[in-house]
């Protein structure tokens, strides 16, 4: 009798285990489906169509292009173009209605906001770093030395512990957001020698410095790679982590700007960059997401 009872109990237990296992699998599928849905911000573009033109700050380009690629892969009815030109171009083109989003590597002035009725969306933090050619043995500079270099007071790397080689200055045009941060926070709005070579973008700056053993320039930290070297500046190491935690102080925010409050596809694009997936794109491009 006891053997029969034991067998029945065992059978009942097995049924409970199977039932529990089935319930667990169903629950797991529900959870996974919910997670998949929550992790798909590109669903916001479902059913949308149209063109979205973006221009301005060159530091923004890697983020904009990656976001555009993912959106257009999800929805072939959407076409997004991304161009550079610098912060000044971004303000002018969005203000004049030539593009829907004008990117700047600086905050808008009151005059720009008033003239064009612009609305700003800061989405990332970037640092601006002094860069030299990797072959340059100079590994550290002070802000005072950088100011003297750009003012034309120091013209040879030998005076800074480097090789006996003339210093070649590279800078950005006055509409550049990167230059505005460099001039304001590092040069303290000091003069830049007339002999400085003007380049149009972070990418062009990096290429120029990489090809000139005597060069000095500056780029957004997100653009630093093995082709250029960022000397330690006043004891500060130029990394995005240090820019985020405040131990590197030559920093700025990156902005998307629209003419009035954005709607439709423009609004969806901006909102996408504030999702977790958008934050991943920003980090992968070398920047720190600001969050909402």
mmCIF file of C-alpha atoms in Angstrom:
data_model
loop_
_atom_site.group_PDB
_atom_site.id
_atom_site.type_symbol
_atom_site.label_atom_id
_atom_site.label_comp_id
_atom_site.label_asym_id
_atom_site.label_seq_id
_atom_site.Cartn_x
_atom_site.Cartn_y
_atom_site.Cartn_z
ATOM 1 C CA UNK A 1 0.000 0.000 0.000
ATOM 2 C CA UNK A 2 2.763 2.405 0.950
ATOM 3 C CA UNK A 3 4.500 1.609 -2.334
ATOM 4 C CA UNK A 4 1.350 2.582 -4.288
ATOM 5 C CA UNK A 5 1.023 5.848 -2.346
ATOM 6 C CA UNK A 6 4.719 6.639 -2.939
ATOM 7 C CA UNK A 7 4.305 6.003 -6.671
ATOM 8 C CA UNK A 8 1.262 8.260 -6.848
ATOM 9 C CA UNK A 9 3.056 11.026 -4.935
ATOM 10 C CA UNK A 10 6.018 10.724 -7.254
ATOM 11 C CA UNK A 11 3.774 10.964 -10.321
ATOM 12 C CA UNK A 12 1.996 14.006 -8.854
ATOM 13 C CA UNK A 13 5.339 15.639 -8.076
ATOM 14 C CA UNK A 14 6.567 15.071 -11.652
ATOM 15 C CA UNK A 15 3.396 16.638 -12.996
ATOM 16 C CA UNK A 16 3.895 19.673 -10.765
ATOM 17 C CA UNK A 17 7.507 20.020 -11.910
ATOM 18 C CA UNK A 18 6.464 19.762 -15.562
ATOM 19 C CA UNK A 19 3.696 22.294 -15.023
ATOM 20 C CA UNK A 20 6.035 24.642 -13.182
ATOM 21 C CA UNK A 21 8.607 24.244 -15.923
ATOM 22 C CA UNK A 22 6.008 25.059 -18.562
ATOM 23 C CA UNK A 23 4.907 28.119 -16.600
ATOM 24 C CA UNK A 24 8.546 29.216 -16.273
ATOM 25 C CA UNK A 25 9.110 28.891 -20.028
ATOM 26 C CA UNK A 26 5.942 30.859 -20.797
ATOM 27 C CA UNK A 27 6.958 33.528 -18.275
ATOM 28 C CA UNK A 28 10.466 33.656 -19.734
ATOM 29 C CA UNK A 29 9.084 34.158 -23.241
ATOM 30 C CA UNK A 30 6.844 36.968 -21.994
ATOM 31 C CA UNK A 31 9.757 38.672 -20.233
ATOM 32 C CA UNK A 32 12.016 38.287 -23.263
ATOM 33 C CA UNK A 33 9.318 39.707 -25.532
ATOM 34 C CA UNK A 34 8.893 42.677 -23.209
ATOM 35 C CA UNK A 35 12.649 43.263 -23.079
ATOM 36 C CA UNK A 36 12.937 43.003 -26.869
ATOM 37 C CA UNK A 37 10.126 45.494 -27.286
ATOM 38 C CA UNK A 38 11.628 47.882 -24.728
ATOM 39 C CA UNK A 39 15.044 47.596 -26.387
ATOM 40 C CA UNK A 40 13.715 48.561 -29.832
ATOM 41 C CA UNK A 41 13.488 52.377 -29.902
ATOM 42 C CA UNK A 42 13.698 52.185 -33.706
ATOM 43 C CA UNK A 43 10.051 51.058 -33.601
ATOM 44 C CA UNK A 44 9.264 54.777 -33.154
ATOM 45 C CA UNK A 45 10.087 55.261 -36.855
ATOM 46 C CA UNK A 46 7.644 52.606 -38.051
ATOM 47 C CA UNK A 47 5.236 54.090 -40.583
ATOM 48 C CA UNK A 48 7.248 57.288 -40.998
ATOM 49 C CA UNK A 49 8.679 58.564 -44.284
ATOM 50 C CA UNK A 50 10.477 61.614 -45.607
ATOM 51 C CA UNK A 51 13.849 63.346 -45.737
ATOM 52 C CA UNK A 52 15.879 64.751 -42.847
ATOM 53 C CA UNK A 53 18.891 66.987 -43.557
ATOM 54 C CA UNK A 54 21.490 67.652 -40.854
ATOM 55 C CA UNK A 55 24.568 69.925 -41.023
ATOM 56 C CA UNK A 56 27.010 71.800 -38.814
ATOM 57 C CA UNK A 57 29.589 70.792 -36.209
ATOM 58 C CA UNK A 58 32.003 68.149 -37.452
ATOM 59 C CA UNK A 59 32.420 66.537 -34.017
ATOM 60 C CA UNK A 60 28.791 65.411 -34.289
ATOM 61 C CA UNK A 61 29.195 63.544 -37.568
ATOM 62 C CA UNK A 62 30.058 60.037 -36.238
ATOM 63 C CA UNK A 63 27.010 60.078 -33.949
ATOM 64 C CA UNK A 64 24.654 61.460 -36.604
ATOM 65 C CA UNK A 65 25.802 59.033 -39.297
ATOM 66 C CA UNK A 66 25.500 55.951 -37.112
ATOM 67 C CA UNK A 67 22.037 56.971 -35.911
ATOM 68 C CA UNK A 68 21.000 57.725 -39.502
ATOM 69 C CA UNK A 69 22.278 54.357 -40.728
ATOM 70 C CA UNK A 70 20.312 52.432 -38.109
ATOM 71 C CA UNK A 71 17.128 54.382 -38.740
ATOM 72 C CA UNK A 72 17.331 54.024 -42.531
ATOM 73 C CA UNK A 73 18.094 50.316 -42.201
ATOM 74 C CA UNK A 74 14.945 49.958 -40.116
ATOM 75 C CA UNK A 75 12.827 52.075 -42.463
ATOM 76 C CA UNK A 76 13.782 52.466 -46.138
ATOM 77 C CA UNK A 77 11.160 55.202 -46.577
ATOM 78 C CA UNK A 78 13.321 57.581 -44.516
ATOM 79 C CA UNK A 79 16.339 59.360 -46.012
ATOM 80 C CA UNK A 80 18.786 61.187 -43.709
ATOM 81 C CA UNK A 81 21.738 63.236 -44.963
ATOM 82 C CA UNK A 82 24.558 64.381 -42.673
ATOM 83 C CA UNK A 83 27.042 67.132 -43.554
ATOM 84 C CA UNK A 84 29.664 69.121 -41.637
ATOM 85 C CA UNK A 85 30.761 72.698 -42.145
ATOM 86 C CA UNK A 86 31.243 73.755 -38.526
ATOM 87 C CA UNK A 87 29.016 75.253 -35.866
ATOM 88 C CA UNK A 88 28.518 78.534 -37.715
ATOM 89 C CA UNK A 89 27.213 76.675 -40.743
ATOM 90 C CA UNK A 90 24.902 74.656 -38.514
ATOM 91 C CA UNK A 91 23.348 77.800 -37.050
ATOM 92 C CA UNK A 92 22.970 79.544 -40.394
ATOM 93 C CA UNK A 93 21.538 76.591 -42.296
ATOM 94 C CA UNK A 94 18.991 75.562 -39.684
ATOM 95 C CA UNK A 95 18.073 79.204 -39.124
ATOM 96 C CA UNK A 96 17.459 79.755 -42.819
ATOM 97 C CA UNK A 97 15.484 76.526 -43.175
ATOM 98 C CA UNK A 98 18.085 74.762 -45.324
ATOM 99 C CA UNK A 99 18.380 71.854 -42.888
ATOM 100 C CA UNK A 100 16.121 70.516 -40.150
ATOM 101 C CA UNK A 101 18.865 70.073 -37.550
ATOM 102 C CA UNK A 102 21.874 72.374 -37.222
ATOM 103 C CA UNK A 103 24.641 70.999 -35.020
ATOM 104 C CA UNK A 104 26.899 73.160 -32.853
ATOM 105 C CA UNK A 105 29.808 72.399 -30.563
ATOM 106 C CA UNK A 106 28.894 75.381 -28.407
ATOM 107 C CA UNK A 107 25.832 76.943 -26.836
ATOM 108 C CA UNK A 108 23.903 79.333 -29.039
ATOM 109 C CA UNK A 109 24.295 83.037 -28.431
ATOM 110 C CA UNK A 110 21.252 85.072 -27.377
ATOM 111 C CA UNK A 111 21.436 86.861 -30.714
ATOM 112 C CA UNK A 112 21.290 83.563 -32.647
ATOM 113 C CA UNK A 113 18.321 82.337 -30.646
ATOM 114 C CA UNK A 114 16.475 85.619 -31.122
ATOM 115 C CA UNK A 115 17.260 85.923 -34.831
ATOM 116 C CA UNK A 116 16.228 82.410 -35.819
ATOM 117 C CA UNK A 117 13.940 81.239 -32.955
ATOM 118 C CA UNK A 118 16.207 78.240 -32.352
ATOM 119 C CA UNK A 119 15.739 75.505 -29.749
ATOM 120 C CA UNK A 120 18.776 73.584 -28.435
ATOM 121 C CA UNK A 121 19.162 69.954 -27.380
ATOM 122 C CA UNK A 122 22.502 69.188 -25.667
ATOM 123 C CA UNK A 123 23.148 65.465 -26.059
ATOM 124 C CA UNK A 124 26.845 64.823 -25.365
ATOM 125 C CA UNK A 125 29.905 66.072 -23.496
ATOM 126 C CA UNK A 126 33.204 66.363 -25.338
ATOM 127 C CA UNK A 127 36.654 67.534 -24.339
ATOM 128 C CA UNK A 128 38.959 69.592 -26.556
ATOM 129 C CA UNK A 129 42.600 68.527 -26.521
ATOM 130 C CA UNK A 130 45.871 69.935 -27.798
ATOM 131 C CA UNK A 131 47.483 67.478 -30.220
ATOM 132 C CA UNK A 132 50.949 67.111 -31.719
ATOM 133 C CA UNK A 133 52.584 64.690 -34.119
ATOM 134 C CA UNK A 134 53.248 61.264 -32.519
ATOM 135 C CA UNK A 135 56.966 61.618 -33.342
ATOM 136 C CA UNK A 136 57.208 64.739 -31.169
ATOM 137 C CA UNK A 137 58.981 63.831 -27.892
ATOM 138 C CA UNK A 138 57.203 66.592 -25.950
ATOM 139 C CA UNK A 139 54.750 64.770 -23.701
ATOM 140 C CA UNK A 140 53.463 67.559 -21.469
ATOM 141 C CA UNK A 141 52.596 71.231 -21.818
ATOM 142 C CA UNK A 142 51.149 73.941 -19.621
ATOM 143 C CA UNK A 143 48.303 76.218 -20.625
ATOM 144 C CA UNK A 144 50.735 79.142 -20.438
ATOM 145 C CA UNK A 145 53.071 77.405 -22.902
ATOM 146 C CA UNK A 146 50.191 76.716 -25.285
ATOM 147 C CA UNK A 147 49.156 80.379 -25.137
ATOM 148 C CA UNK A 148 52.740 81.467 -25.904
ATOM 149 C CA UNK A 149 52.929 79.009 -28.806
ATOM 150 C CA UNK A 150 49.691 80.251 -30.365
ATOM 151 C CA UNK A 151 50.620 83.887 -29.792
ATOM 152 C CA UNK A 152 53.834 83.288 -31.753
ATOM 153 C CA UNK A 153 56.120 83.899 -28.754
ATOM 154 C CA UNK A 154 57.526 80.349 -28.804
ATOM 155 C CA UNK A 155 58.370 79.171 -32.303
ATOM 156 C CA UNK A 156 60.669 76.165 -31.855
ATOM 157 C CA UNK A 157 60.035 72.877 -30.074
ATOM 158 C CA UNK A 158 63.577 73.001 -28.652
ATOM 159 C CA UNK A 159 62.427 75.689 -26.198
ATOM 160 C CA UNK A 160 59.944 73.173 -24.784
ATOM 161 C CA UNK A 161 62.339 70.238 -24.471
ATOM 162 C CA UNK A 162 61.697 68.876 -27.934
ATOM 163 C CA UNK A 163 63.721 68.643 -31.141
ATOM 164 C CA UNK A 164 65.247 71.670 -32.851
ATOM 165 C CA UNK A 165 62.287 72.049 -35.169
ATOM 166 C CA UNK A 166 60.040 74.981 -36.038
ATOM 167 C CA UNK A 167 56.511 74.844 -34.608
ATOM 168 C CA UNK A 168 53.730 74.799 -37.194
ATOM 169 C CA UNK A 169 50.467 76.233 -35.908
ATOM 170 C CA UNK A 170 47.089 74.858 -36.926
ATOM 171 C CA UNK A 171 43.765 76.343 -35.887
ATOM 172 C CA UNK A 172 40.094 76.332 -36.871
ATOM 173 C CA UNK A 173 38.012 79.115 -38.410
ATOM 174 C CA UNK A 174 36.241 81.518 -36.084
ATOM 175 C CA UNK A 175 32.840 79.862 -36.615
ATOM 176 C CA UNK A 176 34.127 76.580 -35.174
ATOM 177 C CA UNK A 177 32.668 75.408 -31.865
ATOM 178 C CA UNK A 178 35.901 73.527 -31.166
ATOM 179 C CA UNK A 179 37.858 76.763 -31.614
ATOM 180 C CA UNK A 180 35.486 78.672 -29.362
ATOM 181 C CA UNK A 181 36.142 76.221 -26.518
ATOM 182 C CA UNK A 182 39.892 76.200 -27.210
ATOM 183 C CA UNK A 183 40.102 80.001 -27.345
ATOM 184 C CA UNK A 184 37.889 80.584 -24.341
ATOM 185 C CA UNK A 185 39.032 77.866 -21.952
ATOM 186 C CA UNK A 186 42.668 77.361 -22.910
ATOM 187 C CA UNK A 187 43.920 80.474 -24.653
ATOM 188 C CA UNK A 188 41.831 82.677 -22.345
ATOM 189 C CA UNK A 189 40.788 84.572 -25.486
ATOM 190 C CA UNK A 190 44.428 85.380 -26.222
ATOM 191 C CA UNK A 191 45.706 86.112 -29.706
ATOM 192 C CA UNK A 192 46.415 83.546 -32.402
ATOM 193 C CA UNK A 193 49.383 84.313 -34.648
ATOM 194 C CA UNK A 194 48.550 85.302 -38.208
ATOM 195 C CA UNK A 195 50.859 82.527 -39.406
ATOM 196 C CA UNK A 196 48.493 79.825 -38.114
ATOM 197 C CA UNK A 197 47.094 77.505 -40.767
ATOM 198 C CA UNK A 198 43.281 77.357 -40.728
ATOM 199 C CA UNK A 199 41.670 73.951 -41.289
ATOM 200 C CA UNK A 200 37.934 73.311 -41.736
ATOM 201 C CA UNK A 201 37.204 70.371 -39.444
ATOM 202 C CA UNK A 202 38.383 68.033 -36.690
ATOM 203 C CA UNK A 203 39.221 65.438 -39.312
ATOM 204 C CA UNK A 204 41.274 67.892 -41.377
ATOM 205 C CA UNK A 205 43.081 69.032 -38.224
ATOM 206 C CA UNK A 206 43.982 65.473 -37.319
ATOM 207 C CA UNK A 207 45.262 64.769 -40.829
ATOM 208 C CA UNK A 208 47.358 67.960 -40.885
ATOM 209 C CA UNK A 209 48.982 67.262 -37.518
ATOM 210 C CA UNK A 210 49.589 63.609 -38.377
ATOM 211 C CA UNK A 211 51.502 64.628 -41.507
ATOM 212 C CA UNK A 212 53.602 67.432 -39.974
ATOM 213 C CA UNK A 213 56.331 66.581 -37.452
ATOM 214 C CA UNK A 214 56.406 70.171 -36.181
ATOM 215 C CA UNK A 215 52.644 70.592 -35.876
ATOM 216 C CA UNK A 216 50.458 71.612 -32.987
ATOM 217 C CA UNK A 217 46.673 71.769 -33.197
ATOM 218 C CA UNK A 218 43.551 70.821 -31.279
ATOM 219 C CA UNK A 219 40.637 68.435 -31.753
ATOM 220 C CA UNK A 220 37.656 67.058 -29.882
ATOM 221 C CA UNK A 221 38.866 64.224 -27.633
ATOM 222 C CA UNK A 222 36.597 61.831 -29.503
ATOM 223 C CA UNK A 223 38.800 62.288 -32.574
ATOM 224 C CA UNK A 224 42.078 61.300 -30.898
ATOM 225 C CA UNK A 225 43.638 58.100 -32.196
ATOM 226 C CA UNK A 226 47.131 56.784 -32.907
ATOM 227 C CA UNK A 227 47.682 59.304 -35.718
ATOM 228 C CA UNK A 228 48.069 62.166 -33.216
ATOM 229 C CA UNK A 229 49.305 62.570 -29.632
ATOM 230 C CA UNK A 230 47.654 64.570 -26.854
ATOM 231 C CA UNK A 231 50.300 65.887 -24.418
ATOM 232 C CA UNK A 232 49.382 66.010 -20.744
ATOM 233 C CA UNK A 233 48.043 69.520 -20.151
ATOM 234 C CA UNK A 234 48.669 71.156 -16.762
ATOM 235 C CA UNK A 235 48.770 67.643 -15.326
ATOM 236 C CA UNK A 236 45.445 66.697 -16.948
ATOM 237 C CA UNK A 237 45.150 63.659 -19.206
ATOM 238 C CA UNK A 238 42.768 64.227 -22.104
ATOM 239 C CA UNK A 239 40.273 61.365 -21.954
ATOM 240 C CA UNK A 240 36.501 61.338 -22.148
ATOM 241 C CA UNK A 241 36.329 59.721 -18.709
ATOM 242 C CA UNK A 242 38.289 62.622 -17.234
ATOM 243 C CA UNK A 243 36.112 65.100 -19.114
ATOM 244 C CA UNK A 244 33.018 63.465 -17.631
ATOM 245 C CA UNK A 245 34.271 63.385 -14.038
ATOM 246 C CA UNK A 246 35.597 66.948 -14.173
ATOM 247 C CA UNK A 247 39.302 66.198 -13.832
ATOM 248 C CA UNK A 248 39.825 67.420 -17.404
ATOM 249 C CA UNK A 249 38.381 70.904 -17.681
ATOM 250 C CA UNK A 250 38.691 71.929 -21.334
ATOM 251 C CA UNK A 251 35.222 70.646 -22.173
ATOM 252 C CA UNK A 252 32.048 71.532 -24.024
ATOM 253 C CA UNK A 253 28.628 70.162 -24.833
ATOM 254 C CA UNK A 254 27.469 69.099 -28.275
ATOM 255 C CA UNK A 255 24.078 70.441 -29.365
ATOM 256 C CA UNK A 256 21.392 69.678 -31.899
ATOM 257 C CA UNK A 257 19.426 72.820 -32.781
ATOM 258 C CA UNK A 258 16.065 73.201 -34.505
ATOM 259 C CA UNK A 259 14.033 76.132 -35.768
ATOM 260 C CA UNK A 260 11.212 76.135 -33.246
ATOM 261 C CA UNK A 261 10.073 72.999 -31.440
ATOM 262 C CA UNK A 262 10.691 69.893 -33.571
ATOM 263 C CA UNK A 263 7.877 67.620 -34.713
ATOM 264 C CA UNK A 264 7.472 64.398 -36.667
ATOM 265 C CA UNK A 265 10.614 62.788 -38.025
ATOM 266 C CA UNK A 266 12.878 65.511 -36.596
ATOM 267 C CA UNK A 267 11.452 65.001 -33.117
ATOM 268 C CA UNK A 268 11.774 61.221 -33.441
ATOM 269 C CA UNK A 269 15.438 61.508 -34.479
ATOM 270 C CA UNK A 270 16.274 63.740 -31.514
ATOM 271 C CA UNK A 271 14.352 61.510 -29.101
ATOM 272 C CA UNK A 272 16.205 58.457 -30.460
ATOM 273 C CA UNK A 273 19.562 59.875 -29.359
ATOM 274 C CA UNK A 274 18.234 60.139 -25.808
ATOM 275 C CA UNK A 275 17.330 56.437 -25.642
ATOM 276 C CA UNK A 276 19.677 53.770 -24.258
ATOM 277 C CA UNK A 277 20.549 52.803 -27.825
ATOM 278 C CA UNK A 278 21.316 56.419 -28.673
ATOM 279 C CA UNK A 279 23.530 56.671 -25.586
ATOM 280 C CA UNK A 280 25.456 53.605 -26.784
ATOM 281 C CA UNK A 281 26.052 55.304 -30.148
ATOM 282 C CA UNK A 282 27.298 58.448 -28.393
ATOM 283 C CA UNK A 283 29.702 56.458 -26.203
ATOM 284 C CA UNK A 284 30.974 54.434 -29.166
ATOM 285 C CA UNK A 285 31.749 57.713 -30.940
ATOM 286 C CA UNK A 286 33.941 58.780 -28.028
ATOM 287 C CA UNK A 287 31.565 61.089 -26.164
ATOM 288 C CA UNK A 288 29.570 61.052 -22.941
ATOM 289 C CA UNK A 289 25.749 61.147 -23.143
ATOM 290 C CA UNK A 290 24.151 64.006 -21.229
ATOM 291 C CA UNK A 291 20.794 62.294 -20.750
ATOM 292 C CA UNK A 292 17.601 64.308 -20.678
#
